[in-house]
Amino acid sequence: MATANAASKTTMQRFLDGVEKVGNMVPHPVIIFLILIGIVIVLSAVLGAFGAAVSYERINPDTHAVEQASTSIRSLLNVEGIRFLYSSLIPNFMSFTAVGLMIAAMIGAGVAEESGLVTALIRKLVIVSPSWALTYILAFVGILASIAADAGYLVLIPLAGVAYLAVGRHPLAGLALGFAAVAGAFTVNMLIKPLDAVLVEFTNDAAHLVDPGRSIGLASNVWFSIASVLFLTVVVAFITDRIIAPRLGEYDPAAAEGGVQAQGATLSEQESRGLRFALYGLIGLLVVFLLLTIPSGAPLRNPDTGELIGNSPFMNGLIALIMLIFLVTGWTYGIGAGTLKTLAEVIAAIEKSIKNMGGTIFLFFVLSQFVAYFTYTNIGTVMALSLSGVLQAANIGALPLLIGFIVVVAIIDLLLTGAIAKWAIFAPVFVPLLMKLGVEPEAVLAAYRVGDSPMNAITPLNAYFALVVGFAQKYDKSAGVGTIVSLMLPYVVLMFVLWTGLFAVWKALGLPWGL
């Protein structure tokens, strides 16, 4: 990887170089997860033999009733465990939703990329945006991308790399910027998204243990979320411009397989016509979706409540809209620019994008086994409950307890990345505990959002971490796990510390969390 001149490097840059060097000495990600699978199997057998278990209260995700539960370590080397190892191989992979999301997104993205739409759009963005604003625009859009669930990982991150390359900056800095924005701020947005509905519902179930009449709404964290989006946009952009980009230095296209060249910002007449055609295609598609969503009783509204934003077919299937936007605009761009003229060429573009994912799909196969085995053993759940018990027993004030709660959630996020699964465990413990100390449930949920996000950008259990490694190798064939870890460490540390600081100030000033 091309880096800044050694003589001008700061202590932090030299430290990150060391992290990258050590990290890249580890084996291929597939081998890493095979080793981790072996560790989980052995560890489950040892802990299971000692009868490690923990009792707790949790919210039943189906009935939303608080119930007593007990979790013990389940061995993968006893009769039941061996049966699970053998019989779950294919179900584990088939239920790994990241695979389906990735393939669906790449159907559209492949057409958009092959037609030249992606490059033309990025160059148009470069033309109309001041150079200083590009980083901030990408960070802002990346944070908002969580409205489309995991689609931001598949769309925004590679686009950020292309955008940086288009302006002559190091594309790995663009990838790091995109990953930090999408993953590190995943639980906040300026809009209400499906995840909010689930988190709020679990929060209310837990709050009713103390006060049956106390409930919060979907917008209960909206002011804090909006402030967090704006604050983190500045933080991510600052880290990129002041730490990541200087460390990487000038980009050498020869580092990539076959060389990758930045293209000029000027658009040709064919490209301009293609963008106009793409705009027409986008407008036509949006008209169709407006007819499917806006009228009362529209097919994509919730059939029971009429809701559109929240729990509705539209929001639950948003990846389909993302796919169609890229597919339609990519094809119409190709017609206008003359790059994709026939349906056969469109199909060929889709096939090419799917073929290029062969290595990633195999990695996801191994990763899905590790996630399933780790979940089956209950190791992560027992660890989470043990840490929460220690924090619950601590005799400290409300704000220190909230900050301690944020730290515990962040630690556990390295092992349990699912926001809903963790909140189902933490909510009935910490919401009642803090309410008894005079802390409103909105504040507890806001604290959970802070703790649950930044670590997503560094944990290898994030299903898309390995995918980002693949994106990086497009620009630097020597890039590996260590490269991504060293790039993301400054984001993770500073986002966590500064965002926690914002939360503490917000709480100390008594500012409203939302509506």
Tab-separated table of N, CA, C and O in Angstrom, residues 2 6 44 48 85 112 162 164 189 201 219 279 282 291 299 312 335 362 377 388 395 402 437 461 507:
chain	number	residue	atom	x	y	z
A	2	ALA	N	0.555	2.183	-0.871
A	2	ALA	CA	1.318	3.414	-0.930
A	2	ALA	C	1.037	4.237	0.315
A	2	ALA	O	-0.095	4.463	0.704
A	6	ALA	N	8.181	8.152	4.909
A	6	ALA	CA	8.451	7.640	6.256
A	6	ALA	C	8.954	8.730	7.191
A	6	ALA	O	8.643	8.742	8.377
A	44	SER	N	-16.521	-24.407	23.480
A	44	SER	CA	-17.873	-24.806	23.875
A	44	SER	C	-17.850	-26.116	24.656
A	44	SER	O	-18.612	-26.295	25.617
A	48	GLY	N	-18.910	-26.042	28.418
A	48	GLY	CA	-20.080	-26.891	28.630
A	48	GLY	C	-19.833	-27.947	29.682
A	48	GLY	O	-20.727	-28.280	30.478
A	85	LEU	N	-23.752	-29.742	13.924
A	85	LEU	CA	-22.653	-29.483	12.997
A	85	LEU	C	-22.908	-30.126	11.639
A	85	LEU	O	-22.643	-29.522	10.587
A	112	ALA	N	-25.224	-0.943	-13.617
A	112	ALA	CA	-24.843	0.462	-13.497
A	112	ALA	C	-23.351	0.658	-13.708
A	112	ALA	O	-22.919	1.630	-14.348
A	162	VAL	N	-14.499	4.904	-5.703
A	162	VAL	CA	-14.483	5.416	-7.075
A	162	VAL	C	-14.434	6.942	-7.080
A	162	VAL	O	-13.721	7.558	-7.875
A	164	TYR	N	-13.200	8.984	-4.814
A	164	TYR	CA	-11.865	9.464	-4.446
A	164	TYR	C	-10.877	9.280	-5.592
A	164	TYR	O	-10.028	10.139	-5.845
A	189	ASN	N	-30.087	7.948	12.224
A	189	ASN	CA	-30.452	8.441	10.914
A	189	ASN	C	-31.315	9.675	11.110
A	189	ASN	O	-31.813	9.930	12.212
A	201	GLU	N	-40.084	-0.744	20.483
A	201	GLU	CA	-41.036	-1.690	21.042
A	201	GLU	C	-40.422	-2.460	22.211
A	201	GLU	O	-41.055	-2.633	23.261
A	219	ALA	N	-40.287	8.389	17.268
A	219	ALA	CA	-39.401	9.553	17.133
A	219	ALA	C	-38.786	9.951	18.470
A	219	ALA	O	-38.346	11.085	18.632
A	279	LEU	N	-31.883	9.741	-15.927
A	279	LEU	CA	-32.821	10.558	-15.161
A	279	LEU	C	-34.257	10.248	-15.568
A	279	LEU	O	-35.139	10.116	-14.705
A	282	LEU	N	-35.171	6.961	-14.043
A	282	LEU	CA	-35.390	7.098	-12.606
A	282	LEU	C	-36.765	7.713	-12.323
A	282	LEU	O	-37.498	7.238	-11.447
A	291	LEU	N	-47.186	5.234	-7.129
A	291	LEU	CA	-48.511	4.630	-7.280
A	291	LEU	C	-48.671	3.399	-6.374
A	291	LEU	O	-49.779	3.077	-5.955
A	299	PRO	N	-50.502	-1.304	-2.415
A	299	PRO	CA	-49.965	-2.646	-2.131
A	299	PRO	C	-48.767	-2.675	-1.195
A	299	PRO	O	-48.577	-3.648	-0.468
A	312	SER	N	-43.648	-2.083	7.104
A	312	SER	CA	-44.477	-2.129	5.900
A	312	SER	C	-43.752	-2.927	4.830
A	312	SER	O	-42.522	-3.061	4.871
A	335	ILE	N	-28.351	2.836	-22.853
A	335	ILE	CA	-29.029	3.127	-24.122
A	335	ILE	C	-28.648	4.517	-24.620
A	335	ILE	O	-28.319	4.714	-25.796
A	362	PHE	N	-17.926	-17.831	-1.365
A	362	PHE	CA	-17.302	-18.932	-0.626
A	362	PHE	C	-16.921	-18.491	0.786
A	362	PHE	O	-17.129	-19.223	1.761
A	377	THR	N	-23.734	-22.070	20.519
A	377	THR	CA	-23.056	-22.360	21.784
A	377	THR	C	-23.478	-21.434	22.919
A	377	THR	O	-23.254	-21.753	24.096
A	388	SER	N	-23.043	-7.434	31.890
A	388	SER	CA	-24.137	-6.555	32.300
A	388	SER	C	-24.437	-6.724	33.783
A	388	SER	O	-24.802	-5.759	34.465
A	395	ASN	N	-22.204	0.324	42.200
A	395	ASN	CA	-22.913	1.380	42.941
A	395	ASN	C	-22.401	2.740	42.487
A	395	ASN	O	-21.638	3.416	43.173
A	402	LEU	N	-24.640	5.040	32.668
A	402	LEU	CA	-24.969	5.105	31.244
A	402	LEU	C	-23.711	4.970	30.391
A	402	LEU	O	-23.698	4.256	29.391
A	437	LEU	N	-33.419	5.094	38.734
A	437	LEU	CA	-32.465	6.142	39.092
A	437	LEU	C	-32.862	7.486	38.497
A	437	LEU	O	-32.097	8.451	38.545
A	461	LEU	N	-16.691	-10.138	12.767
A	461	LEU	CA	-17.988	-10.803	12.725
A	461	LEU	C	-19.024	-9.991	11.948
A	461	LEU	O	-20.122	-10.473	11.704
A	507	LYS	N	-26.934	14.671	27.802
A	507	LYS	CA	-27.607	14.254	29.032
A	507	LYS	C	-27.413	15.285	30.131
A	507	LYS	O	-28.359	15.625	30.868
